[in-house]
Amino acid sequence: MSFFLLFIQEHHIQTNHGPVSVAVYGDHDKPALVTYPDIALNHMSCFQGLLFCPEAASLLLHNFCIYHISPPGHELGAAPISPNAPIPSVDDLADQVADVLDFFGLGSVMCFGVTAGAYILTLFASKYRERVLGLILVSPLCKGPTWTEWLYSKVTSNLLYYYGICGLVKECLLQRYFSKEMRGFSDLPESDIVQACKSLLDQRQSMNVWRFIQTMNERYDLTEQLKQLQCRTLIFVGENSQFHTDAVHMTSKLDRRYCALVEVQACGSLVTEEQPHAMLIPMEYFFMGYGLYRPTQLDCSPRSPLSPFCISPELLSPESMGVKLKPIKTRVRLDV
């Protein structure tokens, strides 16, 4: 078990937009890294794979105190939200992030979101530009739902409403998160990661998930707001992600001097769980732009993705980020 689990503090906060749960890891005196997961996930099912990598845990916890925000009713052991409670809008959830920062007395923070969570944190960054130092986004959404996605979400919502977290709902969600190879087919069994995700989905309150899907199905296009973002942005997307087009579109609208798109081959949307090691070197290079580094006293094995001897010479130049490193392809340069 990764050492970061030893330092968890769970906070239940009453914000101006309803209650929210925040799991805090690390030293409160360090800069803040705020995370937000995808639909039906929380920090255990969305960021666990990344933080179970010793190099990633050391990189992140050496530099940050991590504040994992769960979507309303998605935290471990959550009770069903009252059916009389209004369904929050995406703006409500973005404002809720600001309330969380106020509760902890935080100023400017680094943000790390996955798919729906990436949308919420991007919206937060567009509304509270002075409070965001940088964005790390995984398979992000930035446009309104397509008709296909809208219909798909409606079907999933109806299944949730009438049948709860049934097998078909799980399959719909797993297709959203993982590549076909991870989910298994014919003679290839599903991976341990997918099995663990299924187990964690069983713990979700179906109507709480239903509410978050309703919220995201009513989201709006952030394309115009993207042009006003002033922070550096690092975007990861699996080449087999359902949201690959959104990630490419988002990158094209951001200031190319401060944005990089990292495509991870043979991977679905949930890069943090499916191929977390592919994120290590780009993140380390991204943090260098803020003067943040991994601890020098950490002993790295020769095979460690963060070992200096494993870093490509091209990666250490300001003109490049991950070029020729597999399974990573970089479309856009990041100038430090």
XYZ file of C-alpha atoms in Angstrom:
336
model
C 0.000 0.000 0.000
C 1.300 3.465 -0.885
C 2.499 5.609 1.982
C 0.200 8.498 1.044
C -2.788 6.655 2.488
C -1.336 7.050 5.964
C -1.892 10.790 5.996
C -5.508 11.124 4.879
C -7.776 13.635 6.573
C -11.423 13.657 5.534
C -13.289 16.964 5.780
C -17.027 17.410 5.250
C -17.616 21.024 4.337
C -20.876 22.940 4.109
C -20.408 25.354 1.217
C -22.698 27.996 -0.249
C -23.634 25.411 -2.863
C -24.228 22.369 -0.689
C -22.053 19.930 1.263
C -18.871 18.498 -0.195
C -16.232 16.049 0.999
C -12.504 16.779 0.715
C -9.749 14.256 1.455
C -6.472 15.965 2.317
C -3.017 14.363 1.983
C 0.275 15.851 3.020
C 1.739 18.919 4.679
C -0.728 21.811 4.879
C 2.149 24.291 4.676
C 2.985 23.210 1.119
C 1.347 24.595 -2.047
C -2.076 23.124 -2.749
C -2.930 20.655 -5.520
C -6.703 20.344 -5.951
C -8.105 17.287 -7.731
C -11.555 16.520 -9.123
C -12.525 13.070 -10.521
C -14.801 11.897 -13.307
C -18.418 10.777 -12.998
C -19.042 7.957 -10.483
C -15.435 8.119 -9.248
C -13.662 9.604 -6.252
C -10.007 9.972 -5.304
C -9.692 6.263 -4.505
C -10.904 5.116 -7.915
C -9.544 7.977 -10.039
C -6.109 8.920 -8.650
C -5.095 5.801 -6.738
C -3.167 4.274 -9.647
C -1.068 7.398 -10.076
C -0.360 7.797 -6.385
C 0.489 4.125 -6.002
C 3.519 4.834 -8.206
C 6.276 5.641 -5.683
C 7.888 8.172 -8.027
C 4.594 10.010 -8.605
C 3.736 10.000 -4.907
C 7.166 11.400 -4.036
C 6.987 14.028 -6.785
C 3.519 15.228 -5.799
C 3.766 14.998 -2.007
C 7.256 16.492 -1.958
C 5.852 19.634 -3.592
C 2.168 19.747 -2.665
C -0.524 19.152 -0.124
C -3.240 17.362 -2.100
C -6.900 18.298 -1.674
C -9.125 15.657 -3.284
C -12.599 17.107 -3.854
C -15.319 14.509 -4.440
C -18.386 15.371 -6.531
C -21.405 15.706 -4.223
C -22.287 12.307 -2.781
C -19.322 10.490 -4.365
C -17.111 10.203 -1.287
C -16.493 6.896 0.472
C -19.476 5.939 2.608
C -21.684 8.697 1.195
C -25.376 8.688 2.061
C -28.022 9.238 -0.616
C -28.600 12.915 -1.320
C -32.147 14.018 -0.566
C -34.333 13.901 -3.680
C -35.615 17.343 -2.650
C -32.141 18.880 -2.919
C -31.696 20.908 -6.121
C -29.368 19.460 -8.738
C -26.325 21.770 -8.939
C -25.247 23.374 -12.173
C -21.679 23.187 -13.442
C -21.266 26.785 -12.257
C -22.428 25.752 -8.786
C -19.760 23.035 -8.668
C -17.066 25.447 -9.876
C -18.109 27.960 -7.220
C -18.078 25.132 -4.681
C -14.363 24.649 -5.446
C -13.824 28.323 -4.549
C -15.711 27.746 -1.283
C -13.406 24.824 -0.484
C -10.335 26.999 -1.066
C -11.798 29.650 1.237
C -12.495 27.051 3.921
C -8.848 25.975 3.965
C -7.519 29.510 3.561
C -5.903 28.734 0.218
C -4.915 31.355 -2.322
C -3.633 30.183 -5.710
C -3.631 26.434 -6.346
C -2.606 23.836 -8.921
C -5.611 21.978 -10.366
C -5.749 18.362 -11.547
C -9.008 17.099 -13.076
C -10.188 14.042 -14.997
C -12.847 14.266 -17.754
C -15.940 15.726 -15.993
C -13.661 16.884 -13.178
C -11.374 18.495 -15.762
C -14.368 20.455 -17.064
C -15.296 21.666 -13.567
C -11.731 22.790 -12.806
C -11.352 24.456 -16.219
C -14.574 26.349 -15.570
C -13.254 27.242 -12.111
C -10.018 28.511 -13.687
C -11.961 30.673 -16.137
C -14.085 32.192 -13.350
C -11.299 32.583 -10.781
C -8.212 33.127 -12.919
C -6.153 34.598 -10.091
C -6.643 31.466 -7.985
C -5.208 28.934 -10.470
C -1.453 28.500 -10.939
C -1.747 25.718 -13.489
C -4.012 23.004 -14.887
C -3.312 19.305 -15.349
C -6.236 17.837 -17.281
C -6.832 14.205 -18.205
C -9.143 13.466 -21.162
C -10.903 16.778 -20.538
C -14.313 17.924 -21.654
C -14.594 21.522 -22.825
C -17.582 21.619 -25.169
C -21.248 20.926 -24.617
C -22.329 17.296 -25.001
C -22.704 16.002 -28.531
C -26.030 14.457 -29.437
C -24.426 11.023 -29.170
C -23.019 11.708 -25.717
C -26.247 13.351 -24.585
C -28.304 10.327 -25.678
C -25.777 7.902 -24.173
C -25.928 9.797 -20.873
C -29.725 9.781 -20.933
C -29.779 6.003 -21.346
C -27.274 5.596 -18.500
C -29.319 7.983 -16.345
C -32.516 6.044 -16.921
C -30.804 2.772 -16.058
C -29.404 4.336 -12.880
C -32.767 5.763 -11.920
C -34.673 2.505 -12.299
C -32.061 -0.204 -11.694
C -29.214 1.415 -9.747
C -25.577 0.476 -10.392
C -26.480 -2.591 -12.442
C -24.206 -4.550 -14.758
C -25.196 -2.532 -17.820
C -24.479 0.777 -16.058
C -21.074 -0.517 -15.006
C -20.311 -1.523 -18.580
C -21.292 1.939 -19.855
C -19.021 3.590 -17.291
C -16.131 1.209 -17.919
C -16.316 1.978 -21.645
C -16.040 5.636 -20.692
C -12.953 5.051 -18.539
C -10.865 2.277 -20.100
C -9.596 0.962 -23.411
C -11.037 -2.236 -24.877
C -7.865 -4.133 -23.995
C -8.245 -3.272 -20.312
C -11.919 -4.270 -20.268
C -11.136 -7.621 -21.872
C -12.680 -9.396 -24.846
C -12.979 -12.943 -26.232
C -10.127 -14.898 -24.596
C -8.556 -11.841 -22.947
C -9.802 -11.413 -19.357
C -10.500 -7.987 -17.924
C -7.618 -6.442 -16.020
C -7.261 -6.243 -12.244
C -7.697 -2.463 -12.512
C -11.097 -2.876 -14.152
C -12.155 -5.450 -11.564
C -11.123 -3.074 -8.771
C -13.044 -0.248 -10.431
C -16.165 -2.420 -10.639
C -15.888 -3.147 -6.927
C -15.601 0.561 -6.130
C -18.567 1.388 -8.375
C -20.668 -0.969 -6.249
C -20.089 1.427 -3.352
C -21.561 4.447 -5.154
C -25.054 5.709 -4.392
C -26.825 5.382 -7.727
C -28.947 8.527 -7.383
C -25.911 10.603 -6.433
C -24.222 9.464 -9.642
C -27.455 10.179 -11.519
C -27.400 13.763 -10.233
C -23.829 14.361 -11.412
C -24.690 12.994 -14.860
C -27.643 15.417 -15.033
C -25.307 18.262 -14.140
C -22.750 17.353 -16.801
C -25.420 16.772 -19.443
C -26.397 20.438 -19.023
C -22.857 21.798 -19.345
C -22.054 24.505 -21.872
C -19.207 25.187 -24.294
C -16.093 26.689 -22.696
C -14.302 27.485 -25.948
C -14.510 31.264 -25.520
C -13.451 31.083 -21.872
C -10.363 29.051 -22.835
C -8.944 32.055 -24.681
C -8.871 33.989 -21.407
C -6.973 31.418 -19.351
C -3.616 32.717 -18.201
C -2.118 29.618 -16.571
C 0.057 26.832 -17.950
C -1.907 23.753 -18.959
C -0.799 20.141 -19.365
C -3.338 17.884 -21.071
C -3.210 14.084 -21.184
C -5.522 11.998 -23.329
C -5.581 8.317 -24.221
C -5.586 7.752 -27.968
C -8.624 5.468 -27.506
C -10.500 7.917 -25.288
C -14.074 8.812 -26.218
C -13.070 12.412 -25.519
C -9.946 12.592 -27.673
C -11.565 15.164 -29.980
C -12.373 17.446 -27.034
C -8.775 17.303 -25.817
C -7.401 18.222 -29.258
C -9.984 21.014 -29.638
C -9.137 22.380 -26.202
C -5.434 22.414 -26.973
C -6.043 24.294 -30.220
C -7.872 27.076 -28.365
C -5.360 27.586 -25.558
C -2.268 29.775 -25.821
C 0.248 27.467 -27.498
C 3.112 29.004 -25.523
C 1.708 27.621 -22.287
C -0.083 24.423 -23.274
C 0.988 20.867 -24.122
C -1.046 17.882 -25.260
C 0.325 14.459 -24.362
C -1.314 11.539 -26.162
C -0.897 8.174 -24.477
C -0.976 5.255 -26.862
C -3.136 2.172 -26.279
C -5.025 3.898 -23.475
C -8.575 4.977 -22.685
C -9.710 8.118 -20.880
C -8.616 7.241 -17.355
C -4.865 7.603 -17.894
C -4.303 8.016 -14.131
C -5.342 4.396 -13.631
C -4.606 2.685 -16.934
C -1.134 4.057 -17.698
C -0.051 6.274 -14.788
C 3.657 5.820 -15.512
C 3.163 7.597 -18.839
C 2.324 10.752 -16.876
C 5.421 10.936 -14.700
C 8.010 12.562 -16.966
C 5.606 15.132 -18.525
C 4.419 16.130 -15.046
C 7.954 16.442 -13.751
C 8.898 18.632 -16.697
C 5.697 20.675 -16.272
C 6.491 21.325 -12.609
C 10.021 22.442 -13.521
C 8.380 25.547 -14.975
C 7.317 26.405 -11.425
C 10.667 25.594 -9.868
C 9.323 22.338 -8.433
C 11.338 19.114 -8.515
C 11.222 15.602 -7.155
C 13.195 15.018 -3.928
C 16.862 14.490 -4.703
C 17.301 12.124 -1.777
C 14.883 9.586 -3.282
C 16.734 6.511 -4.463
C 15.679 5.783 -8.029
C 16.047 2.389 -9.599
C 17.598 2.308 -13.104
C 14.173 1.474 -14.497
C 12.460 4.367 -12.713
C 10.635 6.673 -15.147
C 11.861 9.604 -13.053
C 15.500 8.579 -13.019
C 17.629 11.312 -14.669
C 19.313 8.638 -16.777
C 15.936 7.705 -18.291
C 14.996 11.244 -19.326
C 15.448 11.894 -23.004
C 17.826 14.791 -23.839
C 15.063 16.302 -25.980
C 12.751 16.373 -22.960
C 15.147 18.559 -20.997
C 15.198 21.264 -23.670
C 12.623 24.093 -23.577
C 11.675 23.358 -27.183
C 10.324 19.885 -26.578
C 8.236 17.825 -24.230
C 8.305 14.092 -24.507
C 9.047 13.801 -28.211
C 10.269 10.307 -29.122
C 9.267 8.991 -25.702
C 6.914 6.050 -25.982
C 4.057 5.500 -25.237
C 3.769 9.294 -25.268
C 3.244 11.450 -28.340
C 3.292 15.234 -27.942
C 1.379 17.454 -30.322
C 2.021 20.865 -28.841
C 5.196 22.332 -27.431
C 5.504 23.669 -23.914
C 7.838 26.634 -23.546
C 9.200 27.026 -20.050
